[in-house]
């Protein structure tokens, strides 16, 4: 992997508008991509190459490895898994509020988000070898990996933040190349499990969802790395996602099939109706081609789309190499969900969002599939096990 070895952290002098710490070189990341020209500059940058190389390295590490395999766990990986457990415990301690009037995101998510942000520095101090002065920078990616506090939504951009968090920890020496298989199979998959709890508990809205023309409402990387797991499998083929017995039997071992099982659990009717993209992919002959195709799709539809990447955060570890953009006009504060990016029609809603792609921006609010539980029965509990499938009609 490009830049996979630990390198000494070089001082990056922040601009006058950045509240940085020049003494250490670390400072909180911020949004810097506002235009298509800046997006194109990012795609030619070292940071873009680092992200792409890291995805590829973890992809290769996952080939043939099952979720149930007994993998060696380093002290860094062990510490991060413990942090994810703390996040899960935090969610269990903050139940959703009564929000019967709405099928959109539950306001209790904001309480959860604030609590995780509050304890994040303490959690990061448990990671062996992580420098104290790096924590304010690294925790921003961690905080933003759970969803958007203002919009109460989640999409592939937040998933990208978690990936960037792992990249930062590896660049700072917490992880080694020998951890890559465990990072996919143990750390990333545990993150997905925690996210499923958050999505079902707080009804997180799909951020910029493609609806039926996406993989699923929230995630991308479990399909990409899940296809890598299945490369070279003797019996399971891409078309096997249509075999209920195969999906049920092997979903505990392979991320791709676990995601298919999840989709089937929350949506009714045939996969080819509610998930035609996945249905089309199932016609591909080999997992190798599925894996390479999803990699190209990620580069184009996530890393190559302005609605996603205008929310990307640049700090000193994942640095911005282009010219600094002019400060956005208007009165929005930097912590506003709409600060630091443009909308296609100049509004703060979704109807003007003309960008095509895997758009994690401020599109028309879409209720989560978990909102279907609303009205099921008085006193019904909002949680994963209580999900009612959404009829496709």
Coordinates of C-alpha atoms in Angstrom, one line a residue:
X1 CA 0.0 0.0 0.0
X2 CA 1.2 3.5 -0.8
X3 CA 2.3 5.3 2.3
X4 CA 1.6 2.2 4.5
X5 CA 4.6 2.7 6.7
X6 CA 4.7 5.0 9.6
X7 CA 6.3 8.3 8.6
X8 CA 7.4 11.1 10.9
X9 CA 4.7 13.7 11.2
X10 CA 5.8 16.9 9.4
X11 CA 4.6 20.3 10.5
X12 CA 1.8 21.7 8.2
X13 CA 1.3 25.4 8.9
X14 CA -2.4 26.1 9.1
X15 CA -3.9 29.2 7.5
X16 CA -4.8 32.2 9.5
X17 CA -8.4 31.1 9.5
X18 CA -7.5 27.7 11.0
X19 CA -7.4 27.1 14.7
X20 CA -4.3 24.9 14.6
X21 CA -1.4 24.0 16.9
X22 CA 1.7 24.8 14.8
X23 CA 3.9 23.5 17.6
X24 CA 2.8 19.9 17.0
X25 CA 1.6 20.2 13.4
X26 CA -1.8 18.8 14.2
X27 CA -5.0 20.7 13.9
X28 CA -8.8 19.9 13.6
X29 CA -9.7 19.0 10.0
X30 CA -12.1 21.1 8.0
X31 CA -14.0 21.2 4.7
X32 CA -12.1 22.6 1.8
X33 CA -13.7 21.2 -1.4
X34 CA -16.3 23.7 -2.7
X35 CA -16.1 23.4 -6.5
X36 CA -15.7 20.8 -9.2
X37 CA -12.2 22.3 -9.9
X38 CA -11.2 21.7 -6.3
X39 CA -12.6 18.1 -6.5
X40 CA -10.5 17.5 -9.6
X41 CA -7.5 18.8 -7.8
X42 CA -8.2 16.4 -4.9
X43 CA -8.4 13.5 -7.3
X44 CA -4.9 14.2 -8.4
X45 CA -3.6 14.6 -4.8
X46 CA -1.5 12.5 -2.5
X47 CA -4.3 12.3 -0.1
X48 CA -6.6 10.8 -2.7
X49 CA -3.9 8.3 -3.6
X50 CA -3.5 7.4 0.1
X51 CA -7.2 6.7 0.4
X52 CA -7.3 4.6 -2.8
X53 CA -4.2 2.7 -1.8
X54 CA -5.5 2.0 1.7
X55 CA -8.8 0.6 0.3
X56 CA -6.9 -1.6 -2.1
X57 CA -4.5 -2.9 0.7
X58 CA -7.4 -3.8 3.0
X59 CA -9.2 -5.3 0.1
X60 CA -6.4 -7.7 -0.6
X61 CA -6.0 -8.5 3.1
X62 CA -9.7 -9.6 3.2
X63 CA -9.5 -12.1 0.3
X64 CA -10.6 -15.5 1.4
X65 CA -10.9 -14.4 5.1
X66 CA -14.2 -15.2 6.9
X67 CA -15.8 -13.1 9.6
X68 CA -15.6 -16.1 11.9
X69 CA -11.9 -16.7 11.4
X70 CA -9.7 -16.5 14.4
X71 CA -7.3 -13.6 13.6
X72 CA -4.4 -12.3 15.6
X73 CA -5.4 -9.0 17.3
X74 CA -2.7 -6.4 18.1
X75 CA -2.9 -4.1 21.1
X76 CA -4.0 -1.2 18.8
X77 CA -6.8 -3.3 17.2
X78 CA -7.9 -4.5 20.7
X79 CA -8.1 -0.9 22.0
X80 CA -10.1 0.2 19.0
X81 CA -12.5 -2.7 19.4
X82 CA -13.0 -1.7 23.0
X83 CA -13.8 1.8 21.8
X84 CA -16.5 0.5 19.5
X85 CA -18.0 -1.4 22.4
X86 CA -18.2 1.9 24.4
X87 CA -20.0 3.5 21.5
X88 CA -22.5 0.6 21.4
X89 CA -23.0 0.9 25.2
X90 CA -23.6 4.6 24.8
X91 CA -26.3 4.0 22.3
X92 CA -27.9 1.4 24.5
X93 CA -28.0 4.0 27.3
X94 CA -29.7 6.7 25.2
X95 CA -33.1 5.3 24.0
X96 CA -35.1 7.1 21.3
X97 CA -37.5 9.7 22.4
X98 CA -41.2 9.5 21.6
X99 CA -41.4 10.9 18.1
X100 CA -44.7 9.5 16.9
X101 CA -45.4 12.6 14.8
X102 CA -42.5 11.9 12.5
X103 CA -41.1 9.0 10.5
X104 CA -37.8 10.8 10.1
X105 CA -34.7 10.8 12.3
X106 CA -35.2 10.6 16.1
X107 CA -33.9 13.7 18.0
X108 CA -32.3 11.4 20.6
X109 CA -29.5 10.8 18.1
X110 CA -28.2 14.3 18.9
X111 CA -27.9 13.3 22.5
X112 CA -26.0 10.2 21.5
X113 CA -23.7 12.2 19.1
X114 CA -22.9 14.8 21.8
X115 CA -22.1 12.1 24.4
X116 CA -19.8 10.3 22.0
X117 CA -18.1 13.6 21.1
X118 CA -17.7 14.3 24.8
X119 CA -16.0 11.0 25.7
X120 CA -14.0 10.7 22.4
X121 CA -10.8 12.3 23.8
X122 CA -10.9 9.9 26.8
X123 CA -11.5 6.9 24.5
X124 CA -8.6 7.9 22.3
X125 CA -6.2 8.1 25.3
X126 CA -6.7 4.3 25.7
X127 CA -5.1 3.7 22.3
X128 CA -1.5 2.6 22.8
X129 CA 1.1 4.8 21.1
X130 CA -1.3 7.5 20.0
X131 CA 0.2 11.0 20.7
X132 CA -1.9 13.2 22.9
X133 CA -1.5 16.2 20.6
X134 CA -2.9 14.2 17.7
X135 CA -6.2 13.4 19.5
X136 CA -8.0 16.6 18.6
X137 CA -7.4 16.0 14.9
X138 CA -8.1 12.3 14.9
X139 CA -11.3 12.5 16.9
X140 CA -13.0 14.7 14.3
X141 CA -13.1 11.8 11.9
X142 CA -14.2 9.5 14.7
X143 CA -17.1 11.9 15.7
X144 CA -18.3 12.3 12.1
X145 CA -18.3 8.6 11.4
X146 CA -21.6 8.1 13.2
X147 CA -23.8 10.4 11.2
X148 CA -24.7 14.0 10.9
X149 CA -25.9 15.6 14.1
X150 CA -28.1 18.3 12.5
X151 CA -29.7 16.3 9.7
X152 CA -29.8 13.0 11.7
X153 CA -28.7 11.1 8.6
X154 CA -26.0 8.8 7.5
X155 CA -24.4 7.8 4.2
X156 CA -21.2 6.8 2.4
X157 CA -19.5 10.1 3.4
X158 CA -19.7 9.2 7.1
X159 CA -18.5 5.7 6.3
X160 CA -15.6 7.3 4.5
X161 CA -14.8 9.2 7.8
X162 CA -14.4 5.9 9.6
X163 CA -12.0 4.8 6.9
X164 CA -10.1 8.0 7.3
X165 CA -10.0 7.5 11.0
X166 CA -8.3 4.1 10.5
X167 CA -5.9 5.6 8.0
X168 CA -4.9 8.3 10.5
X169 CA -4.3 5.7 13.2
X170 CA -2.1 3.7 10.9
X171 CA -0.1 6.7 9.8
X172 CA 0.4 7.5 13.5
X173 CA 1.8 4.1 14.2
X174 CA -1.2 2.5 16.0
X175 CA -1.8 0.0 13.3
X176 CA 0.6 -2.0 11.1
X177 CA 0.3 -3.7 7.8
X178 CA 0.0 -7.0 9.7
X179 CA -3.3 -5.6 11.1
X180 CA -5.0 -5.2 7.8
X181 CA -7.1 -8.4 7.8
X182 CA -8.2 -7.7 11.4
X183 CA -9.1 -4.1 10.5
X184 CA -11.6 -5.3 7.9
X185 CA -12.9 -8.5 9.5
X186 CA -12.9 -7.3 13.2
X187 CA -12.8 -3.5 13.4
X188 CA -14.7 -2.4 10.3
X189 CA -17.4 -5.1 10.6
X190 CA -17.9 -4.2 14.2
X191 CA -18.4 -0.6 13.1
X192 CA -21.0 -1.8 10.6
X193 CA -22.8 -3.7 13.4
X194 CA -22.8 -0.7 15.6
X195 CA -24.1 1.5 12.7
X196 CA -27.0 -1.0 12.2
X197 CA -28.0 -0.4 15.8
X198 CA -27.8 3.4 15.4
X199 CA -29.7 3.3 12.1
X200 CA -32.5 1.1 13.6
X201 CA -32.6 2.9 16.9
X202 CA -32.6 6.5 15.8
X203 CA -34.1 6.0 12.3
X204 CA -31.1 7.7 10.6
X205 CA -32.2 9.1 7.3
X206 CA -30.3 7.9 4.2
X207 CA -28.0 10.8 3.2
X208 CA -28.5 11.4 -0.5
X209 CA -29.9 7.9 -1.0
X210 CA -30.2 6.6 -4.6
X211 CA -33.2 4.7 -3.4
X212 CA -33.5 1.5 -5.4
X213 CA -30.5 2.5 -7.6
X214 CA -28.0 2.2 -4.8
X215 CA -26.4 -0.8 -3.1
X216 CA -28.2 -0.2 0.1
X217 CA -29.5 2.9 1.8
X218 CA -26.3 3.5 3.9
X219 CA -23.2 1.6 3.0
X220 CA -20.7 0.8 0.2
X221 CA -17.5 -0.6 1.6
X222 CA -19.1 -3.8 3.1
X223 CA -20.0 -4.8 -0.4
X224 CA -16.6 -3.9 -1.8
X225 CA -14.6 -5.8 0.8
X226 CA -17.3 -8.4 1.1
X227 CA -16.8 -9.3 -2.5
X228 CA -13.0 -9.6 -1.8
X229 CA -13.8 -12.1 0.9
X230 CA -15.6 -14.3 -1.6
X231 CA -13.0 -14.1 -4.4
X232 CA -12.1 -17.6 -5.4
X233 CA -14.8 -19.3 -3.4
X234 CA -15.5 -22.8 -4.7
X235 CA -19.2 -22.8 -4.5
X236 CA -20.7 -19.3 -3.7
X237 CA -21.2 -17.3 -6.9
X238 CA -22.6 -13.7 -7.3
X239 CA -25.9 -15.2 -8.3
X240 CA -26.1 -17.0 -5.0
X241 CA -27.5 -13.9 -3.4
X242 CA -30.9 -15.1 -4.8
X243 CA -30.7 -18.4 -2.9
X244 CA -32.2 -17.8 0.5
X245 CA -30.6 -20.9 2.1
X246 CA -27.1 -19.8 0.9
X247 CA -27.6 -16.3 2.2
X248 CA -28.9 -17.6 5.6
X249 CA -26.1 -20.1 6.0
X250 CA -23.1 -18.0 5.0
X251 CA -24.2 -14.5 6.2
X252 CA -22.3 -15.0 9.4
X253 CA -19.1 -15.6 7.5
X254 CA -19.2 -13.1 4.6
X255 CA -20.0 -9.3 4.7
X256 CA -21.6 -9.3 1.3
X257 CA -24.2 -11.9 2.2
X258 CA -24.8 -10.4 5.6
X259 CA -25.7 -7.1 3.8
X260 CA -28.0 -9.0 1.5
X261 CA -29.7 -10.7 4.5
X262 CA -30.1 -7.3 6.1
X263 CA -31.7 -5.7 3.1
X264 CA -34.1 -8.7 2.8
X265 CA -35.0 -8.3 6.4
X266 CA -36.2 -4.7 6.0
X267 CA -37.6 -4.7 2.5
X268 CA -40.2 -7.1 1.0
X269 CA -40.7 -8.3 -2.5
X270 CA -37.9 -9.5 -4.8
X271 CA -34.4 -8.2 -4.6
X272 CA -34.6 -7.3 -8.3
X273 CA -37.4 -4.9 -7.5
X274 CA -36.1 -3.1 -4.4
X275 CA -32.4 -3.4 -5.2
X276 CA -32.0 -3.7 -9.0
X277 CA -28.3 -2.6 -8.8
X278 CA -27.5 -5.6 -6.6
X279 CA -29.6 -7.7 -8.9
X280 CA -27.6 -6.5 -12.0
X281 CA -24.3 -7.2 -10.2
X282 CA -25.4 -10.8 -9.4
X283 CA -25.3 -11.5 -13.1
X284 CA -21.5 -11.0 -13.1
X285 CA -19.8 -14.4 -13.4
X286 CA -17.0 -14.1 -10.8
X287 CA -16.4 -12.3 -7.5
X288 CA -13.1 -11.0 -8.9
X289 CA -15.1 -9.0 -11.5
X290 CA -17.6 -7.9 -8.9
X291 CA -14.7 -6.7 -6.6
X292 CA -12.9 -4.8 -9.3
X293 CA -16.2 -3.3 -10.6
X294 CA -17.2 -2.1 -7.1
X295 CA -13.7 -0.5 -6.6
X296 CA -14.2 1.5 -9.8
X297 CA -17.7 2.4 -8.7
X298 CA -16.4 3.7 -5.4
X299 CA -13.8 5.9 -7.1
X300 CA -16.4 7.3 -9.3
X301 CA -19.5 7.5 -7.1
X302 CA -18.0 8.3 -3.7
X303 CA -14.5 9.8 -4.1
X304 CA -15.5 11.4 -7.5
X305 CA -18.7 13.1 -6.6
X306 CA -18.9 16.7 -5.3
X307 CA -22.0 16.1 -3.1
X308 CA -20.0 13.6 -1.1
X309 CA -16.5 15.1 -1.2
X310 CA -17.6 18.6 -0.3
X311 CA -18.0 17.3 3.2
X312 CA -14.6 15.7 3.3
X313 CA -12.3 16.9 6.1
X314 CA -8.7 17.8 5.6
X315 CA -6.2 18.2 8.4
X316 CA -2.5 17.7 8.7
X317 CA -2.5 13.9 8.3
X318 CA -4.9 13.8 5.3
X319 CA -3.8 17.2 3.9
X320 CA -5.2 19.5 1.3
X321 CA -2.6 20.4 -1.3
X322 CA -4.6 22.8 -3.5
X323 CA -5.3 26.5 -3.0
X324 CA -7.5 27.5 -0.1
X325 CA -11.0 28.3 -1.0
X326 CA -12.6 31.7 -0.3
X327 CA -14.7 31.7 2.9
X328 CA -18.3 30.9 2.1
X329 CA -20.7 33.8 1.9
X330 CA -23.6 34.1 4.2
X331 CA -24.0 33.8 7.9
X332 CA -23.6 30.1 8.5
X333 CA -21.3 29.0 11.3
X334 CA -18.5 26.5 10.6
X335 CA -20.4 23.9 12.7
X336 CA -23.5 24.2 10.6
X337 CA -24.3 21.1 8.6
X338 CA -24.5 23.3 5.5
X339 CA -21.3 25.3 6.0
X340 CA -18.4 24.8 3.6
X341 CA -20.2 23.5 0.6
X342 CA -22.4 24.7 -2.2
X343 CA -25.8 23.7 -3.3
X344 CA -26.6 23.4 -7.0
X345 CA -29.4 25.9 -6.9
X346 CA -28.1 28.0 -4.0
X347 CA -30.6 26.8 -1.5
X348 CA -30.4 24.7 1.7
X349 CA -32.9 22.1 0.7
X350 CA -32.7 19.2 -1.6
X351 CA -34.8 20.1 -4.6
X352 CA -32.0 22.1 -6.2
X353 CA -29.4 19.4 -5.8
X354 CA -28.6 18.6 -9.4
X355 CA -25.4 16.6 -8.9
X356 CA -25.7 13.0 -10.0
X357 CA -24.0 10.3 -8.0
X358 CA -23.8 8.7 -4.6
X359 CA -24.8 12.1 -3.2
X360 CA -24.4 12.4 0.5
X361 CA -25.5 16.0 0.7
X362 CA -28.7 17.7 1.8
X363 CA -31.1 16.1 -0.6
X364 CA -34.9 15.8 0.1
X365 CA -35.2 14.1 3.5
X366 CA -36.0 10.4 3.0
X367 CA -37.4 8.4 5.9
X368 CA -35.4 5.4 6.9
X369 CA -36.8 2.0 6.4
X370 CA -37.0 1.7 10.2
X371 CA -39.7 4.4 10.2
X372 CA -42.0 1.6 9.1
X373 CA -42.2 0.5 12.7
X374 CA -44.2 3.6 13.4
X375 CA -47.8 2.8 13.9
X376 CA -47.2 -0.9 14.2
X377 CA -48.4 -1.1 17.8
X378 CA -48.7 1.2 20.8
X379 CA -45.5 1.2 22.8
X380 CA -43.4 -0.6 20.2
X381 CA -39.7 -0.3 20.8
X382 CA -37.4 1.2 18.2
X383 CA -34.6 -1.2 17.9
X384 CA -33.1 -3.6 15.3
X385 CA -34.9 -6.7 16.4
X386 CA -38.2 -4.9 16.1
X387 CA -37.9 -4.0 12.5
X388 CA -40.9 -4.5 10.2
X389 CA -40.1 -5.0 6.5
X390 CA -41.0 -2.2 4.2
X391 CA -43.5 -3.3 1.5
X392 CA -42.2 -2.4 -2.0
X393 CA -45.1 -0.7 -3.7

